[in-house]
Amino acid sequence: MSRGLFTLTSGMLTQQRKIEISSNNMANINTAGYKREQAVTNNFGTLLINKLRQNGIYETAEPLSEVSLIRIMEDNNTYHSQGNLDETGGSFDFALVGEGFFGINNNGTILYGRNGSFNLDDEGYLIFADKGRVQGEYGDIFIGTDKYEAAEDGSIYVDGEQIDKIAVYNFDNYANLDKFSEGLYTSTDEANLMEDAVIKKGWIERSNVDLAQEMSDIIASQRALQSNSQALKMYDMIMEIESNQIGRIN
Amino acid sequence: MIRAYYTATAGAKAYQKNLDVIANNLSNVQTQGYKALKGEFSDLLYTNISRTGENLMVGSGSKLLKTDSIFSEGAFLETGKETDYAIVGDGFFAIQKGDEIFYTRNGAFSVAEIDDELYLTLDGGFVLNSNGEPINLSAESEELEEGYELEKIPGVTKFTNNFDLERVGDSLFAIINEDAEYEVAESPDLMVGYVESSNVEMVSELTNMIQAQRAFQFNSRIIQVADEIEQTINTLKG
């Protein structure tokens, strides 16, 4: 089988995966705290093509050129830039301005995320969906009411008295964050508590998806996939001639 | 079928539901005592689509995670009716229907004659006063001060956490959290002859509607792109 067939197939698979990543970005345009992802393609390395030459009883190899090996996209990067801030007026909505993550205690493990759309559970603690309680500097945050104030550094005041402060964590290296689900990450690295975090109550940070970029990426990928498939059809025609026409007598 | 197809479908469905929430808000822009709803999204499960053991996690779209009520105060409309009340600040009226008690901000009450007695009602339910009893307008009562008959004034119940209530329709809320803390205000702060209108902000709702429509449009474009790719693959041979 021609090497070219597999190279083209890998090209199509790569473009398909790129489109899958872009479509997830598009579907999450309005999701709170969502960070867009971008595909990373890289060459796997090259293979030397040699020309074998009969030299008496010896066979020598004469290097001809290089051919790139099969390459399929294997990695994607998350871009942690600030998303747009949207004023919702929600009683338990928080938005982070600048770097940092909220900490959610999910049965002992801390999950990190920027989605600040919280609620109170039945016992009055601040929670995120069904994932766990939001961590403050003294553990779980008990508010108990929806009439409270929050300062820009995350301190929570009920009846004028400070009860806790929302903890904001940061990492030295974002590359070790693993996606968990629903906008949350887990990390094996140690998280540092941020001193100068800015939190706005009643606001939500929307995604940082750039629509124009995603649309043009999708169009480029789709056309690349179509060109690959056209070249694939030509290979198919060549192989048909090889298998059916060559050596035919009549 | 390629994943992008399902991802974009999930996204389109989420925005369609968001549009339902926005449409409900807009249709209740004149409903007295209505509290606006807002929807929040989340992204979906991430799975590894790599075949060689490398970590390539790709998401599967988005969904409407939850809807929350916004308990801000609506504007007060002057009606001049003596049986119209508006609560200034926090709190709810208590309405008894059968054995259950519901709570509402809608103070447009009416007078009903039952067994030759006049009761203050809302939509077939009795309005309760600060003692938890149905208000009987034709009963004798002691005058407290300056003609202020406490037993004929609707009681105001204040909740520590308004989110212990859930909507049940007809501008009514019911308690869903058994451990909800609430107390009846001793001297309710009411305005007679006024009704509280809905707290829906037209501008926000229209902006959200445009956003939802555009997001829906982009997701359906992706569905089309996925379809064209399937077509390309399908015509590879034959």
Coordinates of C-alpha atoms in Angstrom, one line a residue:
Chain A
M1 CA 0.0 0.0 0.0
S2 CA 1.3 3.4 -0.7
R3 CA 2.6 5.4 2.2
G4 CA 0.8 8.4 0.8
L5 CA -2.5 6.8 1.6
F6 CA -1.8 6.7 5.3
T7 CA -0.3 10.2 5.3
L8 CA -3.5 11.6 3.7
T9 CA -5.7 9.7 6.2
S10 CA -3.8 11.0 9.1
G11 CA -4.2 14.5 7.6
M12 CA -7.9 14.0 7.4
L13 CA -8.1 12.7 11.0
T14 CA -6.1 15.7 12.2
Q15 CA -8.4 18.1 10.6
Q16 CA -11.4 16.2 12.0
R17 CA -10.0 16.5 15.5
K18 CA -9.4 20.2 15.0
I19 CA -13.0 20.7 14.1
E20 CA -14.2 18.7 17.1
I21 CA -12.2 20.9 19.4
S22 CA -13.4 24.1 17.7
S23 CA -17.0 22.9 17.9
N24 CA -16.7 22.4 21.6
N25 CA -15.4 26.0 21.9
M26 CA -18.4 27.2 19.9
A27 CA -20.9 25.3 22.0
N28 CA -19.5 26.8 25.2
I29 CA -19.4 30.5 24.1
N30 CA -21.6 31.5 27.0
T31 CA -20.5 29.0 29.6
A32 CA -19.2 30.7 32.7
G33 CA -15.5 30.5 33.2
Y34 CA -14.9 28.4 30.0
K35 CA -11.4 28.7 28.5
R36 CA -11.0 28.0 24.8
E37 CA -8.8 25.2 23.5
Q38 CA -6.6 25.1 20.5
A39 CA -5.2 22.1 18.7
V40 CA -1.5 21.6 18.6
T41 CA -0.1 19.7 15.6
N42 CA 3.4 18.5 15.3
N43 CA 5.5 16.4 13.0
F44 CA 6.4 13.0 14.3
G45 CA 9.7 13.0 12.7
T46 CA 11.0 12.0 9.4
L47 CA 12.0 8.7 7.8
L48 CA 15.0 8.5 5.5
I49 CA 14.3 7.0 2.1
N50 CA 17.2 5.1 0.8
K51 CA 17.8 3.8 -2.7
L52 CA 19.1 0.3 -2.7
R53 CA 21.8 -0.2 -5.3
Q54 CA 23.3 -3.5 -6.3
N55 CA 27.1 -3.2 -6.3
G56 CA 28.4 -6.6 -7.2
I57 CA 27.5 -8.7 -4.3
Y58 CA 27.0 -5.8 -2.0
E59 CA 24.0 -3.8 -1.5
T60 CA 24.5 -0.1 -0.8
A61 CA 22.0 2.4 0.3
E62 CA 22.1 5.8 -1.2
P63 CA 20.1 8.4 0.8
L64 CA 17.5 10.0 -1.4
S65 CA 15.4 12.3 0.7
E66 CA 13.2 12.4 3.7
V67 CA 9.5 11.7 4.0
S68 CA 7.5 12.8 7.0
L69 CA 5.9 10.1 9.1
I70 CA 2.2 9.8 9.8
R71 CA 1.1 12.8 11.9
I72 CA -2.1 13.0 13.8
M73 CA -2.9 15.8 16.2
E74 CA -2.2 14.6 19.7
D75 CA -2.4 17.5 22.0
N76 CA -4.5 20.5 22.7
N77 CA -3.7 23.7 24.7
T78 CA -6.0 25.6 26.9
Y79 CA -5.7 29.3 26.7
H80 CA -6.2 30.9 30.1
S81 CA -6.9 34.5 29.1
Q82 CA -9.6 36.6 30.8
G83 CA -13.1 36.2 29.5
N84 CA -15.7 38.9 29.1
L85 CA -17.5 40.0 32.3
D86 CA -21.3 40.0 32.4
E87 CA -23.4 41.6 35.0
T88 CA -26.1 39.2 36.0
G89 CA -27.2 40.4 39.4
G90 CA -27.3 36.9 40.7
S91 CA -27.1 36.7 44.5
F92 CA -24.4 34.1 44.5
D93 CA -22.5 34.9 41.3
F94 CA -18.9 35.8 41.4
A95 CA -16.4 36.7 38.7
L96 CA -12.6 36.6 39.0
V97 CA -10.8 39.6 37.5
G98 CA -7.2 38.6 36.6
E99 CA -5.6 35.3 37.4
G100 CA -6.6 32.6 39.8
F101 CA -9.1 29.8 40.5
F102 CA -11.9 29.1 43.0
G103 CA -11.4 26.0 45.0
I104 CA -14.2 23.4 45.3
N105 CA -14.0 20.7 47.9
N106 CA -15.2 17.5 46.2
N107 CA -15.0 14.7 48.8
G108 CA -11.5 15.6 49.9
T109 CA -9.9 16.6 46.6
I110 CA -9.8 20.2 45.7
L111 CA -11.1 21.0 42.2
Y112 CA -10.1 24.4 40.6
G113 CA -12.3 26.4 38.3
R114 CA -13.3 29.9 37.3
N115 CA -17.0 29.4 37.0
G116 CA -18.3 31.5 39.9
S117 CA -22.0 30.7 39.5
F118 CA -22.6 29.3 43.0
N119 CA -25.7 28.4 45.2
L120 CA -26.4 27.7 48.8
D121 CA -27.0 24.1 49.8
D122 CA -29.7 23.1 52.3
E123 CA -27.4 23.8 55.2
G124 CA -26.5 27.2 54.1
Y125 CA -23.0 26.6 52.7
L126 CA -21.7 28.1 49.5
I127 CA -21.6 25.3 46.8
F128 CA -20.9 24.9 43.2
A129 CA -23.6 22.8 41.4
D130 CA -23.4 19.3 42.9
K131 CA -19.6 19.2 42.9
G132 CA -18.9 20.4 46.4
R133 CA -18.4 23.4 48.7
V134 CA -16.5 26.5 47.8
Q135 CA -13.4 26.8 49.9
G136 CA -12.7 29.9 51.9
E137 CA -9.6 30.7 53.9
Y138 CA -11.1 28.8 56.8
G139 CA -12.6 25.8 55.0
D140 CA -16.3 25.6 53.9
I141 CA -18.0 28.9 53.7
F142 CA -21.3 29.2 55.7
I143 CA -23.5 32.1 54.7
G144 CA -27.0 30.9 55.5
T145 CA -28.7 33.8 53.8
D146 CA -28.9 35.6 50.5
K147 CA -28.7 39.0 52.1
Y148 CA -25.0 39.5 52.5
E149 CA -22.2 41.7 51.2
A150 CA -18.9 40.7 49.5
A151 CA -15.9 43.0 49.2
E152 CA -13.6 43.0 46.2
D153 CA -11.0 40.9 47.9
G154 CA -13.5 38.1 48.5
S155 CA -14.4 38.8 52.1
I156 CA -18.0 38.0 53.0
Y157 CA -19.9 40.1 55.5
V158 CA -23.2 39.1 57.1
D159 CA -24.8 41.8 59.1
G160 CA -21.6 43.9 59.0
E161 CA -19.5 41.1 60.4
Q162 CA -16.8 39.3 58.3
I163 CA -17.5 35.6 58.4
D164 CA -15.0 34.3 55.8
K165 CA -13.0 35.1 52.7
I166 CA -13.3 33.3 49.4
A167 CA -10.0 31.5 48.7
V168 CA -8.4 32.1 45.3
Y169 CA -5.6 29.8 44.2
N170 CA -3.0 30.2 41.5
F171 CA -0.4 27.9 40.0
D172 CA 3.1 28.5 38.8
N173 CA 2.6 26.3 35.7
Y174 CA -0.8 25.9 34.1
A175 CA 0.4 23.0 32.0
N176 CA -0.1 20.4 34.8
L177 CA -3.9 21.2 35.1
D178 CA -6.0 18.2 34.1
K179 CA -9.6 18.7 33.0
F180 CA -12.1 17.2 35.3
S181 CA -15.6 18.2 34.1
E182 CA -17.9 21.2 34.0
G183 CA -15.1 23.7 33.8
L184 CA -13.2 22.2 36.8
Y185 CA -9.5 21.2 36.8
T186 CA -7.5 18.9 39.1
S187 CA -3.9 19.4 39.7
T188 CA -1.0 17.4 41.2
D189 CA 0.9 20.7 41.8
E190 CA 0.7 22.6 45.0
A191 CA -1.7 25.6 44.7
N192 CA -0.6 28.9 46.1
L193 CA -3.2 31.1 47.8
M194 CA -3.4 34.4 46.0
E195 CA -3.0 37.6 48.0
D196 CA -4.3 40.2 45.6
A197 CA -7.3 38.5 43.9
V198 CA -10.2 40.6 42.7
I199 CA -13.6 39.1 42.9
K200 CA -16.8 40.9 41.8
K201 CA -20.2 39.8 43.3
G202 CA -23.1 39.8 40.9
W203 CA -20.9 39.3 37.8
I204 CA -20.1 36.2 35.8
E205 CA -17.0 35.7 33.6
R206 CA -18.1 34.4 30.2
S207 CA -15.9 32.4 28.0
N208 CA -12.8 33.8 26.2
V209 CA -13.8 32.2 22.9
D210 CA -13.0 34.4 19.8
L211 CA -15.8 33.7 17.4
A212 CA -14.0 35.0 14.3
Q213 CA -11.0 32.8 15.0
E214 CA -13.0 29.7 15.6
M215 CA -15.1 30.2 12.4
S216 CA -12.0 30.7 10.2
D217 CA -10.3 27.7 11.9
I218 CA -13.3 25.6 11.1
I219 CA -13.5 26.7 7.5
A220 CA -9.7 26.2 7.0
S221 CA -9.9 22.7 8.5
Q222 CA -12.9 21.7 6.4
R223 CA -11.3 22.8 3.2
A224 CA -8.0 21.0 4.2
L225 CA -10.0 17.9 4.9
Q226 CA -11.7 18.1 1.5
S227 CA -8.3 18.6 -0.4
N228 CA -7.0 15.6 1.5
S229 CA -9.9 13.5 0.4
Q230 CA -9.5 14.6 -3.2
A231 CA -5.9 13.4 -3.2
L232 CA -7.1 10.2 -1.5
K233 CA -9.5 9.6 -4.4
M234 CA -6.5 10.0 -6.8
Y235 CA -4.6 7.4 -4.9
D236 CA -7.7 5.2 -5.2
M237 CA -7.7 5.6 -9.0
I238 CA -4.0 4.8 -9.2
M239 CA -4.4 1.7 -7.1
E240 CA -7.3 0.6 -9.3
I241 CA -5.2 0.9 -12.4
E242 CA -2.4 -1.0 -10.6
S243 CA -4.5 -3.8 -9.5
N244 CA -6.8 -4.2 -12.5
Q245 CA -5.1 -2.8 -15.6
I246 CA -1.4 -3.5 -15.4
G247 CA -0.5 -6.9 -16.9
R248 CA -3.8 -7.2 -18.5
I249 CA -3.8 -9.0 -21.8
N250 CA -6.3 -7.7 -24.3
Chain B
M1 CA -20.7 10.2 12.9
I2 CA -18.1 12.7 13.9
R3 CA -18.2 14.1 17.4
A4 CA -18.5 17.7 16.3
Y5 CA -22.0 16.9 15.1
Y6 CA -23.2 15.9 18.6
T7 CA -21.2 18.6 20.3
A8 CA -22.9 21.3 18.2
T9 CA -26.3 19.7 18.7
A10 CA -25.8 19.8 22.5
G11 CA -24.8 23.4 22.3
A12 CA -27.8 24.3 20.1
K13 CA -30.2 22.6 22.5
A14 CA -28.7 24.5 25.4
Y15 CA -29.2 27.8 23.7
Q16 CA -32.7 26.8 22.7
K17 CA -33.5 26.2 26.4
N18 CA -32.0 29.5 27.3
L19 CA -34.3 31.2 24.8
D20 CA -37.2 29.5 26.5
V21 CA -36.1 31.0 29.8
I22 CA -35.7 34.5 28.2
A23 CA -39.1 34.2 26.4
N24 CA -40.8 33.3 29.8
N25 CA -39.3 36.5 31.3
L26 CA -40.4 38.6 28.4
S27 CA -43.9 37.3 28.5
N28 CA -44.1 38.1 32.2
V29 CA -42.9 41.7 31.9
Q30 CA -46.3 42.9 33.1
T31 CA -47.0 40.2 35.7
Q32 CA -47.3 41.7 39.2
G33 CA -44.8 40.3 41.7
Y34 CA -43.0 38.3 39.0
K35 CA -39.3 37.6 39.6
A36 CA -37.0 37.1 36.6
L37 CA -35.2 33.8 36.0
K38 CA -31.7 33.6 34.6
G39 CA -30.0 30.5 33.2
E40 CA -26.4 29.3 33.6
F41 CA -24.4 27.0 31.4
S42 CA -21.8 24.4 32.0
D43 CA -19.6 22.3 29.7
L44 CA -20.0 18.6 29.4
L45 CA -18.0 15.5 30.0
Y46 CA -14.5 15.4 28.6
T47 CA -13.2 12.2 27.0
N48 CA -9.9 11.1 25.6
I49 CA -10.1 10.8 21.9
S50 CA -6.5 9.8 21.3
R51 CA -5.8 6.2 20.3
T52 CA -2.2 6.0 21.4
G53 CA -2.6 6.6 25.1
E54 CA -1.7 10.3 24.9
N55 CA -3.9 12.6 26.8
L56 CA -6.2 14.4 24.3
M57 CA -9.3 15.4 26.2
V58 CA -12.1 16.9 24.2
G59 CA -15.4 18.2 25.5
S60 CA -18.9 17.2 24.3
G61 CA -20.6 20.6 24.2
S62 CA -22.6 22.5 26.8
K63 CA -25.8 22.3 28.7
L64 CA -28.1 24.6 30.7
L65 CA -27.0 23.7 34.2
K66 CA -29.5 25.6 36.3
T67 CA -31.9 28.5 36.5
D68 CA -31.9 30.9 39.4
S69 CA -34.4 33.5 40.4
I70 CA -33.4 37.1 40.8
F71 CA -35.0 38.6 43.9
S72 CA -34.6 42.3 43.2
E73 CA -37.5 44.6 43.8
G74 CA -39.8 45.6 40.9
A75 CA -41.2 49.1 40.5
F76 CA -44.2 50.2 42.5
L77 CA -47.4 51.1 40.5
E78 CA -50.0 53.2 42.1
T79 CA -53.5 51.8 41.7
G80 CA -55.3 53.5 44.5
K81 CA -57.2 50.4 45.6
E82 CA -57.5 49.9 49.3
T83 CA -56.9 46.1 49.0
D84 CA -53.7 46.5 47.0
Y85 CA -50.5 46.1 49.0
A86 CA -46.8 46.3 48.1
I87 CA -44.0 45.2 50.4
V88 CA -41.2 47.6 50.8
G89 CA -37.9 45.7 51.0
D90 CA -37.6 42.0 51.6
G91 CA -40.3 39.5 52.5
F92 CA -43.4 37.7 51.1
F93 CA -47.1 37.6 51.7
A94 CA -48.5 34.3 53.0
I95 CA -51.4 32.8 51.1
Q96 CA -53.3 29.8 52.3
K97 CA -54.8 27.4 49.8
G98 CA -56.4 24.4 51.4
D99 CA -53.9 23.1 53.8
E100 CA -50.8 24.5 52.2
I101 CA -49.2 27.9 52.6
F102 CA -47.7 29.6 49.6
Y103 CA -45.7 32.9 49.4
T104 CA -45.9 35.7 46.9
R105 CA -44.9 39.3 46.3
N106 CA -48.1 39.9 44.3
G107 CA -50.3 42.2 46.5
A108 CA -53.3 42.7 44.2
F109 CA -55.8 41.1 46.6
S110 CA -59.5 40.9 46.2
V111 CA -62.4 40.7 48.6
A112 CA -64.5 37.5 48.6
E113 CA -67.7 36.8 50.4
I114 CA -67.8 33.4 52.0
D115 CA -70.5 32.4 54.6
D116 CA -71.6 36.0 54.9
E117 CA -68.1 37.1 55.9
L118 CA -65.7 39.1 53.8
Y119 CA -62.3 37.7 53.4
L120 CA -59.2 39.1 51.7
T121 CA -58.1 36.6 49.0
L122 CA -55.7 36.2 46.2
D123 CA -56.7 33.9 43.4
G124 CA -58.9 31.7 45.6
G125 CA -56.5 31.5 48.6
F126 CA -56.8 33.3 51.9
V127 CA -54.3 36.1 52.7
L128 CA -52.8 35.5 56.1
N129 CA -52.1 38.2 58.7
S130 CA -49.2 38.4 61.1
N131 CA -50.8 35.7 63.3
G132 CA -51.2 33.2 60.5
E133 CA -54.9 33.5 60.3
P134 CA -57.0 34.3 57.2
I135 CA -58.0 38.0 57.2
N136 CA -61.6 38.5 57.9
L137 CA -62.5 42.1 57.0
S138 CA -66.0 42.0 58.5
A139 CA -65.0 40.7 61.9
E140 CA -64.7 42.9 65.0
S141 CA -61.2 43.6 66.0
E142 CA -59.4 45.7 68.6
E143 CA -58.0 49.0 67.5
L144 CA -54.4 49.2 68.3
E145 CA -53.2 52.7 67.5
E146 CA -54.5 55.4 65.1
G147 CA -57.0 53.0 63.5
Y148 CA -54.3 50.5 62.6
E149 CA -56.0 47.1 62.8
L150 CA -53.2 44.6 62.9
E151 CA -55.4 41.6 62.3
K152 CA -56.7 43.0 59.0
I153 CA -53.2 43.8 57.6
P154 CA -51.5 41.1 55.5
G155 CA -48.5 39.6 57.3
V156 CA -45.0 39.7 55.8
T157 CA -42.8 36.6 56.1
K158 CA -39.0 37.2 55.8
F159 CA -36.8 34.3 54.8
T160 CA -33.1 34.1 55.8
N161 CA -32.4 32.6 52.4
N162 CA -34.9 33.5 49.6
F163 CA -33.5 30.5 47.7
D164 CA -35.2 28.1 50.0
L165 CA -38.3 28.9 47.9
E166 CA -39.2 27.5 44.5
R167 CA -41.8 28.7 42.0
V168 CA -45.0 26.9 41.6
G169 CA -46.8 29.2 39.1
D170 CA -49.4 31.9 39.5
S171 CA -46.7 34.1 41.0
L172 CA -46.5 31.8 44.0
F173 CA -43.5 30.3 45.8
A174 CA -43.4 27.2 48.0
I175 CA -40.8 26.2 50.5
I176 CA -38.6 23.4 49.3
N177 CA -35.9 23.3 52.0
E178 CA -37.3 21.8 55.2
D179 CA -34.7 23.6 57.3
A180 CA -35.6 27.0 55.9
E181 CA -35.5 29.7 58.5
Y182 CA -38.1 32.4 58.4
E183 CA -40.0 34.7 60.6
V184 CA -43.0 36.9 60.4
A185 CA -42.2 40.6 60.6
E186 CA -43.7 42.3 63.7
S187 CA -44.6 45.5 62.0
P188 CA -44.8 44.9 58.2
D189 CA -43.6 47.7 56.0
L190 CA -46.4 48.0 53.5
M191 CA -47.7 50.5 51.0
V192 CA -51.5 50.5 50.5
G193 CA -52.8 51.4 47.1
Y194 CA -49.6 50.2 45.4
V195 CA -48.7 47.0 43.6
E196 CA -45.2 45.7 42.8
S197 CA -44.6 45.1 39.1
S198 CA -42.3 42.5 37.7
N199 CA -38.5 43.0 38.0
V200 CA -37.8 41.9 34.4
E201 CA -35.3 44.3 32.8
M202 CA -36.2 44.6 29.1
V203 CA -32.8 45.7 28.0
S204 CA -31.0 42.8 29.6
E205 CA -33.5 40.3 28.3
L206 CA -33.3 41.6 24.7
T207 CA -29.4 41.5 24.9
N208 CA -29.5 38.0 26.2
M209 CA -31.9 37.0 23.5
I210 CA -29.6 38.3 20.8
Q211 CA -26.7 36.5 22.3
A212 CA -28.6 33.2 22.5
Q213 CA -29.8 33.6 18.9
R214 CA -26.3 34.2 17.6
A215 CA -24.8 31.3 19.6
F216 CA -27.6 29.1 18.3
Q217 CA -26.8 30.2 14.8
F218 CA -23.1 29.4 15.1
N219 CA -23.8 26.0 16.5
S220 CA -26.1 25.2 13.7
R221 CA -23.4 26.3 11.3
I222 CA -21.2 23.7 12.8
I223 CA -23.8 21.1 12.4
Q224 CA -23.9 22.0 8.7
V225 CA -20.1 21.8 8.5
A226 CA -20.1 18.4 10.1
D227 CA -22.7 17.3 7.6
E228 CA -20.6 18.5 4.7
I229 CA -17.6 16.6 6.1
E230 CA -19.7 13.4 6.3
Q231 CA -20.7 14.0 2.7
T232 CA -17.0 14.3 1.7
I233 CA -16.1 11.1 3.5
N234 CA -19.1 9.3 2.0
T235 CA -18.1 10.2 -1.6
L236 CA -14.5 9.0 -1.1
K237 CA -15.4 5.8 -2.9
G238 CA -18.1 5.2 -5.4

